[in-house]
Amino acid sequence: MANNGENPSPDVGGKTVKLKADDGEIFEVEEAVAMELQTVKSFFDDDGVSYDTVVPLLNVSSTALAKVIQYCRRAVELRAKSGDDEGANEKAREEREGLEAELVREESDEGIKELILAANYLNIKDMLSFLCRAVGDRIKNKSVEYVRRFFVLENDFSPEEEERTRNEVAWAFEGVDAD
Amino acid sequence: MTRPNVGENSCQSRLKQYLMTYTKARDRSSPDPNPASQPSDMPKLELDNLPSDVITDILCQLPVKTLLRFRCASKRWRSEIDSPDFIKLYLSHSLATKSNLSLILQRWSDLYSVEFDSVRAATELINPPLKDEICTGVSLSCNGLVAVWKNYRQDQELALWNPSTRKHQILPVMPVEAPKGSTLTTFYGFGHDPISDDYKVVRMVQFDGDHHGSVQVRVYSLKTNSWRGMKDDAIPYFVHNLFPYGRGCGALASGALHWVAPGESGGCCVIVAFDLGVEEFRIVPQPDGVDSGSKVDVVVLEGRLCMLCNYDSGCVDVWVMKEYGLKESWTKVFEVSRDCFDVCSQSSFNRNFGQVKPLAYSKSGDKILLEVDMDKLLWYDFRRKRAERVRIEGAPIPFSADVYVESLVPLGGGGGMDRKTQQPPEEKKKSKRKKIMDDFLSKYFNKLTL
């Protein structure tokens, strides 16, 4: 697996694209991988933009971008593996699910949010989709206080109103993970 | 006078298109993280952190219990979770991605729930309302709601219930008005009418248990919280054939409930449909090539009408009507026979290969979950043409399985305190119905052209 700071050497003869993260770090990636990022694809779809142009991704940190590139590279490889063979398809699907699980397993809440913002900005549908699922899994047994911290929500209920709203569904507060 | 099927299909598909367009509008095709393409009546949650449509995506992943709890997070979250748009989106997302699904196993009035994702999970018992007074019947579920009832001779109590939100609503009493000394056969249907976005209960009663006894049909609408009667002469002759064989709550497909009635004097049976929109009966054509000697049943499979033909030779053909109302669209999707079940102990299948009911495809689409003989669940693998038994700890026997999707569909209150008895039912008004249909079409059509 590529380290965060290293840029993997491009395939011989393959076209590459340069992506610049918010701190100025440049990532050189294979064209097929770069096109997974719809934002980048749209950038080059504009007439007259040459493939040598460095794509400025001002809203994405280099940490996040490195992980995104790593994910997309593996995703492209796995997609190439699957074809008509049902067995191969199933194996590729399992591998992709393993890849997704691995990506989020070690991530803190802040880390996952950063990845979501990156996937959202870069418009990578599949990645955004599984990240949302991962967050859903992470928070489904959590308390209201946890969720307020996670999404940075202000509690704008008066104490009476909050009590009333809670009592409407008191049973939904059973079995919640301790914070 | 029946509605043309084309009109009915396009209304259904417009609703689907709207929901698809709504979800597509949230996929960005431009780098702009704040799309203006959200429907204007969805409360916007502009936070420093995650964009509102990403938050909506995350909310769609959560079970109903969690969502109900998170209503307390903030006023905005409470309005979003309670909003009709989110409720619809959540439902369509759950159905499309097969999440928040479970199986309800029913044995008389006992209900058990099994998670769909890991069908091996142990069951839980849910308590329907009216249970204290021995509720005797539970309908198939529709969008997360079920109808429950207890049958007395004259006074029949009915409630609609959402097991996910644990809310229920007791229906106003509609007396049966049976002639003195007559015997009754009653059965119910429950479903959603997409034209008026209303949930309806159909009650059919026959007096005297005789083939040609008189039949009474009443329809309840949740929107108006009232019953309507159907004129006697509006009930076609073939509805009488549903009695005394009619049972079950009708398979809901394309806004209509379906039952199988035996044919006239031993001929082919017919599929009787009750359209929840126009509240009329009709016959649905069957595919060519079905042996009249087979036993036919209808169920719903992932929203489509599904016909099961059970041959004495130990084989069951499964047909799906891919386009509702179009006879040519009947497609035989697969068949199962005794030989497919070589994994299971043969002894169970030595008797007449009985009832097979398909429930749902697996997420990957390569297997289908079958209820067999009301005491087994099997995953049938299409590629390997083999079945694998699913053992469920604590499952009742016999049971009837129903695929249930969690939903936030709201029901008023929970009390039966001020239950009212309704006056003689109003006759349905055709012009009112047409207005509802026109309103629906213009409302949803406008949304599509956003």
XYZ file of C-alpha atoms in Angstrom:
629
model
C 0.000 0.000 0.000
C 1.336 3.446 -0.828
C 2.367 5.641 2.100
C 0.576 8.923 2.556
C 3.499 11.013 1.382
C 4.729 8.860 -1.487
C 3.548 9.220 -5.031
C 3.430 5.858 -6.801
C 5.147 5.773 -10.158
C 2.722 5.764 -13.039
C 2.348 2.812 -15.416
C 4.726 2.871 -18.307
C 2.899 4.431 -21.216
C -0.219 5.158 -19.127
C -1.559 8.664 -18.874
C -1.448 10.290 -15.497
C -3.143 13.239 -13.918
C -1.818 15.582 -11.244
C -4.024 16.446 -8.276
C -3.139 19.143 -5.778
C -4.413 18.955 -2.208
C -5.184 21.985 0.001
C -1.658 22.118 1.416
C -0.080 22.128 -2.057
C 0.991 18.500 -2.082
C 0.770 17.010 -5.569
C -0.475 13.481 -6.205
C 0.163 11.895 -9.575
C -2.416 9.223 -10.351
C -3.348 7.022 -13.276
C -6.010 8.533 -15.474
C -8.490 5.729 -14.866
C -8.267 6.272 -11.126
C -8.522 10.053 -11.404
C -11.699 9.735 -13.450
C -13.406 7.984 -10.529
C -13.532 11.436 -9.006
C -16.407 12.995 -10.937
C -15.260 16.451 -9.986
C -11.924 15.805 -11.664
C -13.657 14.255 -14.661
C -15.823 17.364 -15.074
C -12.733 19.524 -14.796
C -11.219 17.830 -17.844
C -14.507 17.586 -19.721
C -14.351 21.331 -20.232
C -13.027 22.151 -23.681
C -9.456 23.164 -23.960
C -8.228 21.846 -20.617
C -5.124 19.798 -21.190
C -4.384 16.678 -19.189
C -1.152 18.248 -18.051
C -3.005 20.819 -15.996
C -2.721 20.330 -12.264
C -6.178 20.000 -10.736
C -6.509 22.194 -7.655
C -8.601 20.461 -4.973
C -8.747 23.275 -2.463
C -11.223 21.620 -0.137
C -9.420 18.335 0.337
C -6.585 17.676 2.744
C -3.633 15.593 1.626
C -4.439 12.941 4.246
C -7.930 12.501 2.926
C -6.848 12.681 -0.704
C -4.270 9.954 -0.188
C -6.916 7.653 1.267
C -9.369 8.484 -1.488
C -6.791 7.682 -4.159
C -5.900 4.444 -2.431
C -9.552 3.419 -2.315
C -10.268 4.370 -5.914
C -7.188 2.555 -7.170
C -8.302 -0.675 -5.509
C -11.877 -0.152 -6.682
C -10.750 0.192 -10.297
C -8.628 -2.964 -9.985
C -11.528 -4.926 -8.522
C -13.909 -3.753 -11.204
C -11.495 -4.952 -13.859
C -11.485 -8.385 -12.228
C -15.229 -8.937 -12.348
C -16.861 -9.965 -15.588
C -19.405 -12.523 -16.647
C -18.304 -15.153 -14.201
C -20.711 -15.102 -11.244
C -18.135 -16.619 -8.951
C -15.547 -13.973 -9.786
C -18.172 -11.265 -9.329
C -19.040 -12.503 -5.899
C -15.398 -12.667 -4.911
C -14.805 -9.138 -6.180
C -17.828 -7.933 -4.247
C -16.547 -9.500 -1.043
C -13.131 -7.981 -1.581
C -14.650 -4.576 -2.107
C -16.664 -4.903 1.095
C -13.443 -5.857 2.891
C -11.719 -2.817 1.423
C -14.526 -0.550 2.617
C -14.499 -2.025 6.107
C -10.740 -1.616 6.308
C -10.947 2.032 5.285
C -13.324 2.968 8.081
C -12.256 0.583 10.784
C -9.443 2.636 12.245
C -10.975 6.018 11.541
C -12.014 8.377 14.279
C -15.316 10.222 13.969
C -13.451 13.290 12.718
C -11.574 11.154 10.222
C -14.757 9.673 8.805
C -16.346 13.095 8.493
C -13.277 14.363 6.654
C -13.520 11.432 4.244
C -17.218 12.078 3.697
C -16.575 15.732 2.925
C -13.806 14.713 0.525
C -15.921 12.055 -1.213
C -18.785 14.539 -1.400
C -16.671 17.337 -2.850
C -14.913 15.022 -5.262
C -18.250 13.448 -6.156
C -17.380 9.761 -5.774
C -20.785 8.142 -5.540
C -19.826 4.641 -4.372
C -17.435 5.885 -1.747
C -19.918 8.397 -0.372
C -22.549 5.690 -0.295
C -20.577 3.247 1.799
C -19.259 5.990 4.081
C -22.850 6.982 4.862
C -23.643 3.346 5.591
C -20.591 3.120 7.846
C -21.647 6.205 9.782
C -25.158 4.814 10.064
C -23.740 1.637 11.573
C -21.552 3.593 13.900
C -24.280 5.806 15.336
C -27.384 3.618 15.296
C -27.116 2.603 18.945
C -25.726 5.875 20.168
C -27.317 8.417 22.448
C -28.744 11.762 21.458
C -25.794 13.533 23.113
C -23.325 11.551 21.012
C -25.137 12.463 17.834
C -25.244 16.142 18.777
C -21.447 16.107 19.189
C -20.895 14.148 15.991
C -22.990 16.418 13.779
C -22.267 19.571 15.779
C -25.926 20.174 16.536
C -27.194 22.808 18.874
C -29.866 21.641 21.271
C -32.490 24.321 20.704
C -35.251 22.626 22.683
C -36.433 24.099 25.943
C -36.038 21.563 28.767
C -39.805 21.011 28.868
C -40.056 20.483 25.140
C -37.138 18.107 25.107
C -38.664 16.115 27.955
C -41.968 15.956 26.118
C -40.350 14.848 22.865
C -38.419 12.146 24.703
C -41.496 10.870 26.472
C -43.321 10.481 23.176
C -41.008 7.579 22.434
C -39.546 6.591 25.804
C -39.036 2.998 24.603
C -36.614 4.191 21.912
C -34.131 5.131 24.638
C -33.781 1.577 25.886
C -30.623 -0.346 25.079
C -28.603 2.668 23.999
C -24.779 2.467 24.156
C -23.231 4.347 27.029
C -21.303 7.408 25.882
C -66.508 0.810 -15.641
C -62.869 0.020 -15.063
C -60.041 2.447 -15.404
C -57.781 1.718 -18.358
C -54.659 -0.067 -17.209
C -52.439 2.398 -19.037
C -53.671 5.245 -16.860
C -53.088 3.231 -13.731
C -49.567 2.223 -14.757
C -48.530 5.744 -15.600
C -49.704 7.025 -12.209
C -47.728 4.327 -10.457
C -44.675 4.956 -12.576
C -44.936 8.707 -12.112
C -44.770 8.255 -8.375
C -41.781 5.986 -8.802
C -40.187 8.439 -11.204
C -40.700 11.234 -8.744
C -39.003 9.298 -6.012
C -36.179 8.332 -8.371
C -35.801 11.903 -9.570
C -35.748 13.080 -5.995
C -32.901 10.770 -5.116
C -31.048 11.480 -8.393
C -31.316 15.210 -7.744
C -29.191 14.649 -4.718
C -26.401 13.038 -6.749
C -24.168 15.794 -7.788
C -22.990 16.070 -11.357
C -21.224 19.320 -10.619
C -18.621 20.031 -7.971
C -21.017 22.395 -6.203
C -21.596 20.871 -2.783
C -24.813 22.765 -2.245
C -27.198 21.711 -4.990
C -30.249 23.822 -5.499
C -32.140 20.816 -6.750
C -33.686 19.763 -3.456
C -37.467 19.924 -3.219
C -38.387 23.220 -1.639
C -40.567 21.764 1.119
C -37.703 19.771 2.670
C -36.350 21.659 5.698
C -32.747 22.632 4.915
C -30.105 21.709 7.419
C -27.180 23.990 6.546
C -24.568 23.084 9.089
C -20.894 23.850 9.304
C -20.214 20.216 9.136
C -21.845 17.801 6.754
C -24.123 18.989 3.947
C -27.824 18.419 4.497
C -28.288 15.859 1.768
C -25.453 13.758 3.148
C -27.148 13.893 6.542
C -30.394 12.781 4.918
C -28.504 9.876 3.354
C -27.164 8.875 6.735
C -30.592 9.153 8.352
C -31.984 6.804 5.710
C -29.605 4.110 6.888
C -30.871 4.123 10.457
C -33.537 1.897 11.970
C -36.808 3.562 12.987
C -36.092 3.220 16.701
C -32.897 5.226 16.260
C -34.629 7.890 14.186
C -37.337 8.308 16.792
C -34.673 8.809 19.416
C -32.720 11.277 17.265
C -35.841 13.423 16.884
C -34.735 14.807 20.240
C -31.363 15.984 18.922
C -32.619 19.332 17.688
C -35.725 21.036 16.352
C -34.461 20.799 12.810
C -33.838 17.101 13.066
C -37.290 16.610 14.535
C -38.901 18.468 11.614
C -36.874 16.558 9.054
C -37.634 13.131 10.530
C -41.329 14.009 10.860
C -41.620 15.484 7.370
C -43.773 13.599 4.837
C -41.012 13.902 2.227
C -38.467 12.222 4.466
C -40.941 9.530 5.462
C -41.523 8.712 1.786
C -37.807 8.862 0.986
C -36.944 6.595 3.901
C -39.503 4.053 2.758
C -38.403 4.029 -0.848
C -34.733 3.884 0.167
C -35.368 0.917 2.465
C -37.221 -0.932 -0.272
C -34.664 -0.128 -2.961
C -31.619 -1.119 -0.891
C -33.384 -3.875 1.080
C -32.374 -2.342 4.366
C -34.478 -2.109 7.526
C -36.287 -5.231 6.404
C -37.512 -8.054 8.526
C -39.790 -11.035 8.292
C -42.931 -11.207 10.337
C -43.849 -14.765 11.192
C -47.429 -15.155 12.162
C -49.088 -18.018 13.906
C -52.735 -17.103 14.451
C -52.483 -13.874 16.391
C -48.928 -14.387 17.661
C -46.314 -12.357 15.852
C -42.579 -12.825 15.665
C -39.989 -10.695 13.953
C -36.815 -11.913 12.250
C -34.178 -9.609 10.784
C -33.807 -10.035 7.044
C -30.073 -9.369 6.913
C -29.180 -12.276 9.126
C -32.182 -14.531 8.845
C -30.679 -16.843 11.415
C -31.179 -14.295 14.178
C -33.484 -15.346 16.983
C -37.008 -14.070 16.905
C -38.702 -11.498 19.055
C -42.300 -11.353 19.980
C -44.185 -8.179 19.155
C -47.433 -7.266 20.834
C -50.083 -5.977 18.516
C -52.797 -3.712 19.887
C -56.100 -5.324 20.834
C -54.038 -8.329 22.006
C -55.434 -8.071 25.486
C -58.796 -8.709 24.004
C -57.504 -11.528 21.806
C -57.012 -10.054 18.399
C -57.759 -12.774 15.945
C -56.342 -11.487 12.740
C -53.387 -9.611 11.348
C -53.105 -8.534 7.759
C -50.082 -8.557 5.504
C -48.001 -5.469 5.957
C -47.923 -2.506 3.660
C -45.293 0.244 3.952
C -44.683 -0.723 7.543
C -48.343 -0.777 8.577
C -50.608 -3.715 9.320
C -54.313 -4.002 10.018
C -55.358 -6.011 13.074
C -58.845 -7.093 14.033
C -60.918 -9.275 16.225
C -64.005 -10.880 14.925
C -67.214 -10.809 16.768
C -70.439 -11.472 15.073
C -71.756 -7.950 14.851
C -69.132 -5.762 16.428
C -65.832 -6.058 14.673
C -62.926 -4.116 16.078
C -60.184 -2.997 13.769
C -56.979 -1.084 14.210
C -54.107 0.017 12.035
C -50.724 -0.504 13.607
C -47.153 0.458 12.883
C -44.933 -2.027 14.761
C -41.826 0.091 14.079
C -43.148 3.242 15.719
C -45.430 1.289 18.065
C -48.278 3.634 17.265
C -51.736 2.419 16.440
C -55.087 3.877 15.515
C -58.409 2.243 16.264
C -60.895 2.489 13.435
C -64.436 3.737 13.900
C -66.778 0.803 14.286
C -68.698 -0.219 11.178
C -71.492 -2.578 12.202
C -72.116 -5.523 9.920
C -75.918 -5.291 9.875
C -76.371 -8.995 9.265
C -79.918 -10.324 8.896
C -81.091 -12.171 11.997
C -80.084 -15.799 12.157
C -77.662 -15.627 9.236
C -74.140 -16.978 9.348
C -71.249 -14.792 8.342
C -68.022 -15.275 6.488
C -65.748 -12.255 6.726
C -62.386 -11.387 5.386
C -60.273 -8.300 5.064
C -57.831 -6.669 2.740
C -55.389 -3.866 3.539
C -53.233 -1.749 1.315
C -52.031 1.592 0.052
C -53.632 3.521 -2.777
C -50.854 5.519 -4.467
C -53.315 7.742 -6.355
C -54.722 9.355 -3.255
C -51.760 8.352 -1.051
C -54.230 6.761 1.328
C -54.283 3.525 3.300
C -57.455 1.505 2.991
C -59.068 -1.510 4.584
C -61.585 -3.583 2.654
C -64.060 -5.706 4.547
C -66.055 -8.344 2.668
C -68.852 -10.187 4.382
C -71.082 -12.897 3.005
C -74.282 -13.886 4.748
C -75.400 -17.494 4.989
C -72.074 -18.985 3.878
C -73.751 -19.946 0.682
C -72.180 -19.519 -2.721
C -74.869 -17.131 -3.777
C -75.586 -15.479 -0.489
C -75.486 -11.739 -0.470
C -72.140 -10.008 -0.169
C -71.447 -6.746 1.585
C -68.329 -4.718 0.908
C -67.148 -1.795 2.988
C -64.010 0.278 2.520
C -62.229 2.288 5.191
C -59.965 5.196 4.315
C -57.325 6.369 6.755
C -57.276 9.858 5.265
C -60.938 10.483 5.961
C -61.016 8.097 8.935
C -64.356 6.826 7.714
C -66.042 3.904 6.044
C -67.741 3.873 2.673
C -70.161 1.301 1.398
C -70.241 -0.360 -1.956
C -73.592 -0.620 -3.687
C -74.825 -4.189 -3.946
C -75.229 -3.988 -7.708
C -71.640 -2.746 -8.054
C -70.351 -6.074 -6.759
C -69.697 -8.362 -9.727
C -70.827 -11.989 -9.701
C -67.267 -13.371 -9.498
C -66.734 -11.808 -6.071
C -69.292 -14.243 -4.716
C -66.950 -17.039 -5.802
C -64.383 -15.821 -3.287
C -66.587 -17.243 -0.558
C -66.196 -19.545 1.315
C -62.660 -20.100 -0.009
C -61.511 -16.539 0.347
C -58.938 -16.029 2.987
C -55.841 -14.005 3.508
C -55.694 -10.321 3.013
C -55.129 -10.150 -0.664
C -51.788 -9.675 -2.373
C -51.150 -5.966 -2.850
C -49.682 -5.041 -6.213
C -50.011 -1.812 -8.166
C -52.564 -0.342 -5.806
C -54.915 -3.336 -5.949
C -55.568 -6.338 -3.719
C -55.702 -9.778 -5.302
C -57.294 -13.089 -4.417
C -57.828 -16.333 -6.269
C -61.390 -17.537 -6.674
C -62.352 -20.967 -7.949
C -63.803 -20.909 -11.427
C -67.343 -21.656 -12.421
C -68.164 -25.351 -12.050
C -64.629 -26.690 -11.900
C -63.207 -24.506 -14.632
C -60.069 -22.411 -14.395
C -59.807 -20.289 -11.328
C -59.787 -16.525 -11.669
C -57.669 -13.792 -10.152
C -59.958 -11.233 -8.589
C -58.583 -7.754 -7.989
C -59.960 -4.902 -5.907
C -58.592 -1.570 -7.060
C -57.985 0.581 -3.999
C -58.072 3.744 -6.083
C -61.436 3.556 -7.812
C -62.689 0.935 -5.342
C -63.891 -1.487 -7.975
C -63.459 -5.175 -8.657
C -62.049 -6.654 -11.833
C -60.490 -9.865 -13.114
C -56.785 -10.007 -13.898
C -55.894 -12.129 -16.940
C -53.650 -15.128 -16.373
C -50.784 -16.177 -18.598
C -51.312 -18.649 -21.401
C -49.766 -21.998 -20.817
C -50.945 -22.547 -17.266
C -52.355 -26.017 -16.796
C -55.906 -25.717 -15.535
C -55.220 -28.753 -13.384
C -52.729 -26.917 -11.251
C -53.521 -25.286 -7.947
C -53.084 -21.553 -8.281
C -52.324 -18.970 -5.666
C -51.328 -15.315 -5.848
C -48.842 -13.496 -3.692
C -46.823 -10.356 -4.122
C -43.104 -10.544 -4.806
C -41.204 -7.276 -4.411
C -44.197 -5.221 -5.401
C -45.198 -7.324 -8.388
C -48.127 -9.699 -8.700
C -46.846 -13.256 -8.528
C -48.731 -16.398 -9.448
C -47.872 -19.825 -8.068
C -48.932 -22.920 -9.973
C -48.644 -26.053 -7.949
C -48.639 -29.224 -10.005
C -49.349 -32.642 -8.526
C -46.065 -33.877 -9.948
C -44.264 -32.073 -7.162
C -43.292 -28.992 -9.043
C -44.227 -25.369 -8.541
C -44.029 -22.767 -11.293
C -43.562 -19.156 -10.287
C -44.836 -16.441 -12.606
C -44.468 -12.689 -12.222
C -46.547 -10.060 -13.983
C -43.759 -7.699 -14.945
C -46.067 -4.983 -16.150
C -49.242 -4.834 -14.199
C -52.370 -5.433 -16.216
C -50.516 -6.568 -19.325
C -51.255 -10.244 -19.956
C -48.222 -10.651 -22.232
C -45.919 -9.488 -19.473
C -46.515 -12.601 -17.376
C -43.104 -14.260 -17.157
C -42.240 -17.599 -15.639
C -39.296 -16.615 -13.476
C -38.398 -19.983 -12.071
C -39.686 -23.351 -10.985
C -38.899 -25.479 -7.976
C -39.395 -29.149 -7.510
C -38.820 -31.712 -4.851
C -35.426 -32.585 -6.365
C -34.049 -29.152 -5.569
C -34.245 -29.778 -1.877
C -31.756 -32.588 -1.620
C -29.874 -30.683 1.100
C -32.762 -31.019 3.493
C -33.989 -34.187 5.081
C -36.043 -35.968 2.500
C -38.667 -37.112 4.934
C -40.188 -33.645 5.165
C -40.840 -33.632 1.490
C -42.203 -37.063 1.000
C -45.710 -35.940 1.483
C -47.368 -33.907 -1.234
C -45.064 -31.049 -2.083
C -47.277 -28.382 -0.759
C -47.226 -24.684 -0.483
C -44.326 -22.701 -1.735
C -44.407 -18.958 -1.268
C -41.595 -16.771 -2.534
C -40.837 -13.944 -0.126
C -37.927 -11.881 -1.423
C -34.753 -12.003 -3.462
C -31.450 -11.736 -1.662
C -29.609 -8.412 -1.901
C -27.364 -9.762 -4.630
C -30.309 -11.241 -6.503
C -28.800 -14.686 -6.867
C -31.083 -16.355 -4.320
C -34.702 -16.216 -3.308
C -36.188 -16.773 0.124
C -39.064 -19.252 0.106
C -41.610 -20.167 2.714
C -42.417 -23.852 2.265
C -45.322 -25.756 3.763
C -45.736 -23.068 6.401
C -43.011 -24.546 8.541
C -39.725 -23.912 6.752
C -37.752 -21.094 5.247
C -35.339 -21.872 2.452
C -32.871 -19.890 0.386
C -33.081 -21.186 -3.181
C -29.939 -20.541 -5.226
C -30.762 -19.959 -8.901
C -27.307 -20.750 -10.183
C -26.790 -23.973 -8.300
C -30.492 -24.842 -8.402
C -30.334 -25.926 -4.801
C -32.064 -24.903 -1.615
C -30.564 -24.293 1.783
C -32.665 -24.497 4.871
C -32.682 -21.544 7.252
C -33.032 -22.444 10.887
C -34.723 -19.830 13.008
C -34.452 -20.161 16.722
C -37.757 -19.769 18.454
C -39.863 -19.708 15.310
C -43.488 -20.786 15.729
C -44.897 -23.716 13.768
C -46.858 -23.483 11.613
C -46.267 -19.955 10.484
C -47.019 -17.622 7.673
C -44.186 -15.290 6.676
C -44.494 -11.752 5.442
C -41.739 -9.373 4.392
C -41.935 -6.277 6.531
C -40.239 -2.952 5.944
C -39.753 -0.542 8.823
C -41.333 2.799 8.278
C -42.239 6.069 9.920
C -45.689 6.201 8.347
C -47.716 8.040 10.960
C -50.923 6.932 12.634
C -53.045 9.231 14.744
C -52.885 8.885 18.512
C -52.957 5.511 20.176
C -56.103 5.551 22.180
C -59.413 3.900 21.655
C -60.986 6.238 24.137
C -63.175 8.206 21.822
C -63.893 5.527 19.318
C -66.991 6.483 17.465
C -69.605 4.375 15.775
C -70.189 5.566 12.301
C -73.592 6.404 10.877
C -74.763 4.547 7.752
C -71.920 4.624 5.258
C -71.758 7.311 2.599
C -71.889 6.096 -0.937
C -68.628 6.832 -2.660
C -68.570 9.933 -4.779
C -66.991 9.471 -8.177
C -66.391 13.170 -8.753
C -64.492 13.466 -5.470
C -62.352 10.517 -6.511
C -61.590 12.078 -9.854
C -60.573 15.329 -8.192
C -58.162 13.476 -5.906
C -56.646 11.775 -8.959
C -56.322 15.046 -10.853
C -54.733 16.753 -7.866
C -52.268 13.932 -7.467
C -51.310 13.946 -11.140
C -50.793 17.690 -11.315
C -48.869 17.795 -8.049
C -46.490 15.003 -8.896
C -46.215 15.932 -12.547
C -45.132 19.429 -11.581
C -42.516 18.058 -9.235
C -41.112 15.917 -12.035
C -40.516 18.916 -14.250
C -38.357 20.665 -11.596
